[in-house]
Coordinates of C-alpha atoms in Angstrom, one line a residue:
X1 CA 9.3 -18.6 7.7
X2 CA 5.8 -16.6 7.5
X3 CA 5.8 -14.1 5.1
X4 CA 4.0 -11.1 6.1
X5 CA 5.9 -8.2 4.9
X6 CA 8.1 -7.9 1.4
X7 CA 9.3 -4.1 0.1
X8 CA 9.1 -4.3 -3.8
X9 CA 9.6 -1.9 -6.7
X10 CA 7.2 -1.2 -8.9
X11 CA 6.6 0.5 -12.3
X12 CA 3.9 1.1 -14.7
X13 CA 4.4 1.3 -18.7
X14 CA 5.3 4.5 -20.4
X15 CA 3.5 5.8 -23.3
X16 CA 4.4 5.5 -26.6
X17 CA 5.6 8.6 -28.2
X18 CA 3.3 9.7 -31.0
X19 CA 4.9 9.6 -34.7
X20 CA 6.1 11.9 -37.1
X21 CA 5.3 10.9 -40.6
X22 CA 4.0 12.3 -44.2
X23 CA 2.0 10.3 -47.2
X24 CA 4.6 9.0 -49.7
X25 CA 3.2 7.7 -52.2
X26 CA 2.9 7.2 -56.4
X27 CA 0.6 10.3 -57.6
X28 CA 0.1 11.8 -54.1
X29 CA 2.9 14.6 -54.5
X30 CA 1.5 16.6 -51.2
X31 CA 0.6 13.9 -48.9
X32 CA -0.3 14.9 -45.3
X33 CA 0.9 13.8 -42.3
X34 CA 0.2 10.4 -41.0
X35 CA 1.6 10.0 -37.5
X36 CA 0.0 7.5 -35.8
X37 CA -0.8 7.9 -31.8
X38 CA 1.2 5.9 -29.6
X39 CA 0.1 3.0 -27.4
X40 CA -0.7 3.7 -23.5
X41 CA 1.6 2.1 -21.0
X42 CA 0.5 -0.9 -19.2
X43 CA -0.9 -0.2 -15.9
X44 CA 0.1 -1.5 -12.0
X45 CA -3.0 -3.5 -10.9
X46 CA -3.3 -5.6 -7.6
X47 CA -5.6 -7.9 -7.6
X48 CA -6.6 -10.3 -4.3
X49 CA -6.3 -13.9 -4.6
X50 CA -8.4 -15.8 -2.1
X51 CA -5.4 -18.6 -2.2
X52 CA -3.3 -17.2 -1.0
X53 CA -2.2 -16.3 2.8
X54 CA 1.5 -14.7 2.7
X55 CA 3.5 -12.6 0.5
X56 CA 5.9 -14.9 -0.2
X57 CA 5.9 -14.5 -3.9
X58 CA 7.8 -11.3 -3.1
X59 CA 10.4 -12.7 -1.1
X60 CA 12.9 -13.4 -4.2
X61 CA 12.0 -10.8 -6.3
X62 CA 12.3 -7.1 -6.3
X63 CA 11.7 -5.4 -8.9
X64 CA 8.1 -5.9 -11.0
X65 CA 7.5 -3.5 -14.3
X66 CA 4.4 -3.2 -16.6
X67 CA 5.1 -3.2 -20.2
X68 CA 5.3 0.5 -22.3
X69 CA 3.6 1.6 -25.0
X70 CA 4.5 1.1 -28.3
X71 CA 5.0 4.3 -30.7
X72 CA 2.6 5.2 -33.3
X73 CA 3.6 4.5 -37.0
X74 CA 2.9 5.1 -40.7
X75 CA -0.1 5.6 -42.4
X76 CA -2.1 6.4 -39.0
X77 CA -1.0 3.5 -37.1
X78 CA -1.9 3.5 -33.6
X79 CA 1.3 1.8 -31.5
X80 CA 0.0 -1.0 -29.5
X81 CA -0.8 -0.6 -25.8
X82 CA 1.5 -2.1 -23.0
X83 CA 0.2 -5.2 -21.4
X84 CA -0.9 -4.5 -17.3
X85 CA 0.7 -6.1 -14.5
X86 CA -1.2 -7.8 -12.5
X87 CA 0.3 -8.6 -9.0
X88 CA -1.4 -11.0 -6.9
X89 CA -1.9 -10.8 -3.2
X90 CA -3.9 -12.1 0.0
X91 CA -6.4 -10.4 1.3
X92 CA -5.7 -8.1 4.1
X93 CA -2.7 -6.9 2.0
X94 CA -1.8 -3.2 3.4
X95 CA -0.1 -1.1 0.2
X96 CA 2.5 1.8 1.7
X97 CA 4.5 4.2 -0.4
X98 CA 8.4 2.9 1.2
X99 CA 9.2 6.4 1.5
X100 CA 6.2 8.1 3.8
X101 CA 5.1 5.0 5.3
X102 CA 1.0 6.3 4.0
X103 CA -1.2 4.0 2.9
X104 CA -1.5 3.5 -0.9
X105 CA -4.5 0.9 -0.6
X106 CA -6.1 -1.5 1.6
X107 CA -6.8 -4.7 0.0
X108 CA -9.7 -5.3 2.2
X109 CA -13.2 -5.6 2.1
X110 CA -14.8 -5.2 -1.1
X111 CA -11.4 -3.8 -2.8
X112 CA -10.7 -7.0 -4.4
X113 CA -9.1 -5.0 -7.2
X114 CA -6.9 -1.7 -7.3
X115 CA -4.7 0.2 -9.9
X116 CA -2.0 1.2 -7.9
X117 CA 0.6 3.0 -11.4
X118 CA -1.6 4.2 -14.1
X119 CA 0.5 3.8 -17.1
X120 CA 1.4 6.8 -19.4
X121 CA -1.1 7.8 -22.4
X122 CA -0.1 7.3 -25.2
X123 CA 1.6 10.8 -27.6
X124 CA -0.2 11.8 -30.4
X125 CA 0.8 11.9 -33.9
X126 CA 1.8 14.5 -36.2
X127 CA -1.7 14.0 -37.9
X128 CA -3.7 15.6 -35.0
X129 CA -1.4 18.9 -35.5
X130 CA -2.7 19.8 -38.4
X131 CA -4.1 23.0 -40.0
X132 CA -5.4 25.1 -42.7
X133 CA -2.4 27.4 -42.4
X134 CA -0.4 24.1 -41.0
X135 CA -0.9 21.5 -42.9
X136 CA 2.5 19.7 -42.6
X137 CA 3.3 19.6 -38.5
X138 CA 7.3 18.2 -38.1
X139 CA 6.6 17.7 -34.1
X140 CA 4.6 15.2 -32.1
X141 CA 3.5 14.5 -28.9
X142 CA 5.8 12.3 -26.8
X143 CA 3.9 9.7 -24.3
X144 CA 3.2 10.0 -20.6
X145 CA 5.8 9.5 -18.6
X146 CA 5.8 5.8 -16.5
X147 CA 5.9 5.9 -12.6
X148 CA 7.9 4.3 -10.6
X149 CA 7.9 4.0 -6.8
X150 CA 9.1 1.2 -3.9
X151 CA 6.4 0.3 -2.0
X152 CA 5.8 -2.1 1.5
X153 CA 3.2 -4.6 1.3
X154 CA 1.9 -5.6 5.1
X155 CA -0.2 -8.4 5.7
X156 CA -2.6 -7.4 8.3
X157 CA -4.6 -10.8 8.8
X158 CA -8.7 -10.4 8.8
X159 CA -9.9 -12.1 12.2
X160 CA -12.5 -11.1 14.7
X161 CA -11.0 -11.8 17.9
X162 CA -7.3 -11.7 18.3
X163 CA -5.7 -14.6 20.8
X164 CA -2.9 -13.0 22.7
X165 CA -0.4 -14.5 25.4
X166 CA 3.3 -15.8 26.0
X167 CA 4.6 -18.6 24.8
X168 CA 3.4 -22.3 25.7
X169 CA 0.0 -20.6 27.5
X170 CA -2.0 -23.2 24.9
X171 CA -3.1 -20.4 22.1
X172 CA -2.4 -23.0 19.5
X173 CA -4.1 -26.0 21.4
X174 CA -7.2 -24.0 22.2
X175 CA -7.6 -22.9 18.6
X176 CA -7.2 -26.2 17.2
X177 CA -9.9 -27.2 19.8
X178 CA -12.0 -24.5 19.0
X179 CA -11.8 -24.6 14.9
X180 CA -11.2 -26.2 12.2
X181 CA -7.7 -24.6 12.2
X182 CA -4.4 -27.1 12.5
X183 CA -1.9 -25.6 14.3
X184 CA 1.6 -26.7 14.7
X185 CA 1.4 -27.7 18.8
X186 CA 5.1 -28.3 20.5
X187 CA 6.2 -27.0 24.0
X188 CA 9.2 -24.6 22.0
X189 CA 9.5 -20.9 22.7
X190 CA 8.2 -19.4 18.9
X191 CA 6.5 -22.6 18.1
X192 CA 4.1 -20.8 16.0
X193 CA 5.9 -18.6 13.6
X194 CA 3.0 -17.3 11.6
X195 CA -0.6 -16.2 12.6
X196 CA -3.0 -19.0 12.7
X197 CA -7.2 -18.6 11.5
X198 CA -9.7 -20.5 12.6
X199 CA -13.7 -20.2 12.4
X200 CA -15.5 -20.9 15.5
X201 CA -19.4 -22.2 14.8
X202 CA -21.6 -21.6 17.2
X203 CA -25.2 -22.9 18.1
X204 CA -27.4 -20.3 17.7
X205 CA -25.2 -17.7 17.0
X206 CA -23.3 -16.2 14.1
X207 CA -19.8 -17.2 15.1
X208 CA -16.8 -15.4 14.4
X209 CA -12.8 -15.8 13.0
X210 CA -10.3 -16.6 15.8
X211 CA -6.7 -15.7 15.1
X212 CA -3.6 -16.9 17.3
X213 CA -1.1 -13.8 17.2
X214 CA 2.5 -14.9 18.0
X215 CA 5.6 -13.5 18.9
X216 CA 3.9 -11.0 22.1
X217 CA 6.9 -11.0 24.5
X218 CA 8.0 -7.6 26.8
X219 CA 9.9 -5.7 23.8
X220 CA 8.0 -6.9 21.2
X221 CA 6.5 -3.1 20.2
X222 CA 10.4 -2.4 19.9
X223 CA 11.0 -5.2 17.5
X224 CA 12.4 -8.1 19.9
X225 CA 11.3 -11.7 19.8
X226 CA 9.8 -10.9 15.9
X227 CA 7.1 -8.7 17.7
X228 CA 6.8 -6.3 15.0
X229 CA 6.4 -9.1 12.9
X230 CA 2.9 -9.9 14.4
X231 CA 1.4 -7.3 16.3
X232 CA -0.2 -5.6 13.0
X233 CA -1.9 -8.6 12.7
X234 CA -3.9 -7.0 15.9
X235 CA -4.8 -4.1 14.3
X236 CA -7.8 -5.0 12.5
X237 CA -9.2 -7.3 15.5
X238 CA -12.5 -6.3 17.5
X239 CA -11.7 -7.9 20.6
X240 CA -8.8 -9.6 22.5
X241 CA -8.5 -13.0 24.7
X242 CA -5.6 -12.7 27.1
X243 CA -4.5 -16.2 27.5
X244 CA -2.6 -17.0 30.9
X245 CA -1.3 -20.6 32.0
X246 CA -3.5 -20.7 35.7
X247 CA -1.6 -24.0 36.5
X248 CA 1.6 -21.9 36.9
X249 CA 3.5 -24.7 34.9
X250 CA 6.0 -22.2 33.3
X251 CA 6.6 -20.6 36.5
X252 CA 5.3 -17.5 35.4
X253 CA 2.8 -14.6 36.8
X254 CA 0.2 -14.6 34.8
X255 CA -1.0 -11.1 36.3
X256 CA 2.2 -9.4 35.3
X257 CA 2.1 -11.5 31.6
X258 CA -1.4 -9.6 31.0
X259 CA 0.1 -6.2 31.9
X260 CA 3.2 -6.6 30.0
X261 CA 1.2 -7.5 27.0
X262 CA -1.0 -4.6 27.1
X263 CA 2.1 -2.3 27.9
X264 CA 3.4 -3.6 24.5
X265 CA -0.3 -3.5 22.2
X266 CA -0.4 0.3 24.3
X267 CA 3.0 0.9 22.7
X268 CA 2.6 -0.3 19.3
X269 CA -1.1 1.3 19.1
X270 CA -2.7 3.1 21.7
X271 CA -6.4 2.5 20.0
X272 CA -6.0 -1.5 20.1
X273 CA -6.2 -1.2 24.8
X274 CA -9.4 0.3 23.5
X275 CA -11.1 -3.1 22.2
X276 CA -12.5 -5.0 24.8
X277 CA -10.9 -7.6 26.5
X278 CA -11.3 -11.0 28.2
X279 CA -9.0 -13.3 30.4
X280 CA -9.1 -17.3 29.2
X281 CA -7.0 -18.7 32.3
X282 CA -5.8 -22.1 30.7
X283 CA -4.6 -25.6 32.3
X284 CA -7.4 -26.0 35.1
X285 CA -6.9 -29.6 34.2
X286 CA -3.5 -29.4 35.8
X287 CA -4.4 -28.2 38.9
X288 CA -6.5 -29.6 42.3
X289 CA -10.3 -29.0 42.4
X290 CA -11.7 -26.4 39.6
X291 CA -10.0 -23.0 40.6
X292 CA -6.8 -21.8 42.3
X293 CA -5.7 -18.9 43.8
X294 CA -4.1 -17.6 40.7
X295 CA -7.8 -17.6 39.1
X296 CA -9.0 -15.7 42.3
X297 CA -6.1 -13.3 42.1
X298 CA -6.9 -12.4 38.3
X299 CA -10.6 -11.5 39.4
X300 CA -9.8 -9.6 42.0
X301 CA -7.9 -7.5 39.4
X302 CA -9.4 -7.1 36.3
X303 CA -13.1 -8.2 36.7
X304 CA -13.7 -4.9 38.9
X305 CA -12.1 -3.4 34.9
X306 CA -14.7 -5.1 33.6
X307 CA -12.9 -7.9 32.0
X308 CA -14.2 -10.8 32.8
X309 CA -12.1 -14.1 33.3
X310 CA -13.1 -18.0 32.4
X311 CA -11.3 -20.6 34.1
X312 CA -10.9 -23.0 30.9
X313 CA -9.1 -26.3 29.6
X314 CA -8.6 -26.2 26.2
X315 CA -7.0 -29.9 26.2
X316 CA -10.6 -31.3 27.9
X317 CA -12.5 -28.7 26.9
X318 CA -13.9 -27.3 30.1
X319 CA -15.3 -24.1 30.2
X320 CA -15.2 -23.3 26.2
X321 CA -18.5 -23.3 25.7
X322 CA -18.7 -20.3 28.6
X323 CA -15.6 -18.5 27.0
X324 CA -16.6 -18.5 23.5
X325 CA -20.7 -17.1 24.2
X326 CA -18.9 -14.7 26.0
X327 CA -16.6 -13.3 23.5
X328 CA -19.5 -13.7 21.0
X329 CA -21.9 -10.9 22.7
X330 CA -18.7 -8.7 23.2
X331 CA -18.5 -8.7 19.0
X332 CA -22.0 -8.2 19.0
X333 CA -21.2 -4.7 20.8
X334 CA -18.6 -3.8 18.0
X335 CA -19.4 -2.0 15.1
X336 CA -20.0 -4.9 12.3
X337 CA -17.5 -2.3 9.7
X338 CA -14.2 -4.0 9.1
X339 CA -11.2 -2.7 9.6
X340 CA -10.2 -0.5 6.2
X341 CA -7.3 1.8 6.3
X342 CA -7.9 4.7 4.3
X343 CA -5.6 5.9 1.4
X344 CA -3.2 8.6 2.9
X345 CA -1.0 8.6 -0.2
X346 CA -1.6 8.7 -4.5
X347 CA 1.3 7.7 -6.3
X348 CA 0.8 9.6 -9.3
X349 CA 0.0 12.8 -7.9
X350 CA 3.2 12.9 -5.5
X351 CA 5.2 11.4 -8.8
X352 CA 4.7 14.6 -11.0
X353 CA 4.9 16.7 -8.0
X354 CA 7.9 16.0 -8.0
X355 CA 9.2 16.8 -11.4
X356 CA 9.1 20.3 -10.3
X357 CA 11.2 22.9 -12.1
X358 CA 13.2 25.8 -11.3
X359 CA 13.6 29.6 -12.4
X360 CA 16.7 31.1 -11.5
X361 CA 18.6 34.0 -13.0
X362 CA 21.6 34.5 -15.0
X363 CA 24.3 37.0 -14.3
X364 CA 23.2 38.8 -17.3
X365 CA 19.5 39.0 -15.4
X366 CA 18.2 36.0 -18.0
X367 CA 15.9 33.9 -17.1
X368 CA 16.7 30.0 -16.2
X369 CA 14.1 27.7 -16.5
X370 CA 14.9 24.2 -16.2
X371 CA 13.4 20.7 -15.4
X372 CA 12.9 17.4 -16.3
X373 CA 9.6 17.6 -17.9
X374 CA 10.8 20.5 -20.1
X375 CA 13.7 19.2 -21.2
X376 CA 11.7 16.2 -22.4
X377 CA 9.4 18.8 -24.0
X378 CA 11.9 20.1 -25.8
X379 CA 13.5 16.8 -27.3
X380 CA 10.3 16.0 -29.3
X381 CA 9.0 19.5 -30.0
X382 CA 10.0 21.1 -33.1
X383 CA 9.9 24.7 -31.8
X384 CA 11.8 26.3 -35.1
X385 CA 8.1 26.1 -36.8
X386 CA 5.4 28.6 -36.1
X387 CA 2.9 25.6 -34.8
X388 CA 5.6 23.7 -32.9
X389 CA 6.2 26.6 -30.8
X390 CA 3.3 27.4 -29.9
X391 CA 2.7 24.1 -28.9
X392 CA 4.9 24.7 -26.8
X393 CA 4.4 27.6 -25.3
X394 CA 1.2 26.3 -24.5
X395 CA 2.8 23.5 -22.4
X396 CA 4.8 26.1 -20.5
X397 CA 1.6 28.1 -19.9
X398 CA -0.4 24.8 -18.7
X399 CA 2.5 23.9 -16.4
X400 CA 2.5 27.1 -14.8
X401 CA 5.4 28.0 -15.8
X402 CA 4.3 31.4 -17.4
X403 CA 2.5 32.6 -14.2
X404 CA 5.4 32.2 -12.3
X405 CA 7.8 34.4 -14.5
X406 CA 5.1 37.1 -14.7
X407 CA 5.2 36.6 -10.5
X408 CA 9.2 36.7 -10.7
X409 CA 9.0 40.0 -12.5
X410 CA 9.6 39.2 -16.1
X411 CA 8.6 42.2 -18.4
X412 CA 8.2 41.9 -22.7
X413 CA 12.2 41.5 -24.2
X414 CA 13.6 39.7 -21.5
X415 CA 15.6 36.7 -22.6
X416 CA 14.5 32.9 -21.5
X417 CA 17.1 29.9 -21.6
X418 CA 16.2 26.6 -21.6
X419 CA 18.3 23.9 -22.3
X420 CA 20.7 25.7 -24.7
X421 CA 17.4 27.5 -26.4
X422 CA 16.9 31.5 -25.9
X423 CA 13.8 32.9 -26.4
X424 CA 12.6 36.9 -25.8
X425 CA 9.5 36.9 -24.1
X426 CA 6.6 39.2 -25.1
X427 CA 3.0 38.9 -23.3

């Protein structure tokens, strides 16, 4: 099965914390601190690989994690970095956030390479506290936190025309006719279970990338017949060739196939009815004489739309040459941009957004402030020294958690808990 989809966890590196050391050594009675920094986590990076042409790498795996920083040391030693995890993808690869369904990143174009998780920065070491009035610093800094978020990877497939119709119309036999592409041909329902690419050359012209988008049956914008499985790959597609069987020898009305198929690309995405279109109406070798009335009728209904229709063969080849110029001048009235979705969503910014904190109030009118980053604050933060609380205190004011008191109504003397510490706060 075509993998075009996978839904993955991902995490980058956390920092290493930084250390908390003094000199200790023969004749040096009053060494000074020697902390070393810690190393920076390992970042998230994807990276497209021109190889590859699904996502099935992510099929059996779930869970993917950069490696974290090591902590700093003795005698100024800086803890080694975490190694970055590269992730590999093919191009076209569409990064969500799981939760919001927002674009992350579009591996597309000339983005060939994206950090997705930056990994923490590394804490500094006691060393960097240091003073004139203090010159031995008990606390250090701990390292960034890592981030961790799910994510949907889409494969949106990169093709200039998108080849649309029901099943058995000849999509696969005209695009092995047509390119260099070798598509699996059988007379099945679902024969073709992944998108297909071809390039058609042209004389004269530039030429341009044919893709053969299965699975378009009614209800396929609400999922049925694996329609949701391929109509993204129309997204990024400038124009669209509606492929009916003219010969009739599936019994069907290829009139009604046409409109069905734009009621579902109208459903999935209103923009896509907005490319232009043209009607390829196939098997003319199976019918008497060149034309029929079924070609006739689809003329009289779309060509007054604009959208034009070629009575072809793609088994003999008759009337290619006509289709293809065709479609060629329709690209040349398309903008030559591809098709980049822009980020709607950055990771880290919605990750410590969301390690908010609160401020409630005790029954004896104290203040409550509590929240994850604080509490971490306060694990590696020696706030019983003179320096380590003002470390501190400048954390709480950079956070913003001072402001918001002061806006709460907090006046000089009132108590502050946090995590089993009270302090009395004066302005």
């Amino acid at each position: 099965m075509f993998a075009d989809r996978a839904t993955i966890i991902i995490k980058s590196g956390k920092g290493g914390d930084g250390h908390v050391s003094f000199r200790r050594e023969k004749y040096v009675p009053n060494g000074g601190p020697d902390g070393g920094d810690g190393g920076k986590g390992g970042d998230v990076i994807f990276v497209v690989d021109d190889g590859l042409n699904t996502l099935t790498d992510f099929r059996h795996r779930r869970k993917f994690a950069a490696e974290p920083g090591q902590e700093g040391g003795k005698k100024n030693c800086h803890g080694k970095n975490g190694a970055d995890l590269i992730l590999k993808v093919p191009a076209g690869t569409v990064i969500k956030d799981a939760a919001s369904d927002k674009v992350i990143a579009d591996m597309s174009g000339d983005n060939k390479r994206q950090v997705i998780l930056k990994g923490g920065r590394g804490g500094l070491g006691n060393q960097n506290f240091a003073t004139a009035t203090m010159q031995a610093p008990k606390y250090a800094q701990p390292g960034g936190e890592s981030i961790e978020i799910e994510v949907k990877l889409e494969l949106k497939v990169i093709a200039d025309v998108g080849l649309v119709g029901f099943p058995n119309v000849g999509k696969s036999t005209l695009l092995s006719r047509v390119t260099n592409a070798q598509p699996k041909i059988a007379n099945y329902h679902f024969t073709t279970l992944q998108p297909n690419l071809g390039v058609v050359d042209l004389d004269g012209a530039a030429g341009f990338v044919i893709a053969d988008i299965p699975g378009l049956i009614e209800g396929a914008s609400d999922g049925i017949g694996l329609g949701h499985e391929f109509l993204r790959h129309i997204e990024r597609t400038k124009v669209i060739i509606h492929m009916v069987d003219a010969a009739g020898t599936e019994g069907r009305d290829p009139i009604a196939d046409i409109k069905a198929i734009n009621h579902e690309l109208e459903a999935y995405d209103p923009e896509i009815l907005k490319k232009p279109q043209v009607i390829a109406a196939n098997k003319i070798d199976a019918i008497y004489g060149d034309e029929n009335e079924v070609i006739a009728k689809l003329r009289d209904e779309f060509e007054t739309d604009g959208i034009k229709v070629f009575a072809i063969s793609a088994v003999s080849g008759q009337g290619l040459k006509e289709l293809l110029y065709h479609v060629n001048n329709l690209l040349a009235t398309c903008s030559k941009e591809p098709v980049i979705y822009e980020q709607e969503f950055d990771p880290a910014l919605a990750f410590f957004k969301d390690e908010a904190y609160t401020i409630t109030r005790d029954d004896d009118a104290a203040f409550v402030v509590e929240g994850p980053k604080i509490e971490k604050m306060l694990g590696y933060t020696n706030i019983d020294s003179e320096k380590g609380f003002l470390f501190f205190q400048r954390f709480l004011k950079e956070q913003g958690i001072l402001a918001e008191l002061e806006e709460r109504g907090i006046v000089d003397g009132d108590t502050v808990r946090m995590y089993g510490h009270e302090f009395d706060y004066y302005k």
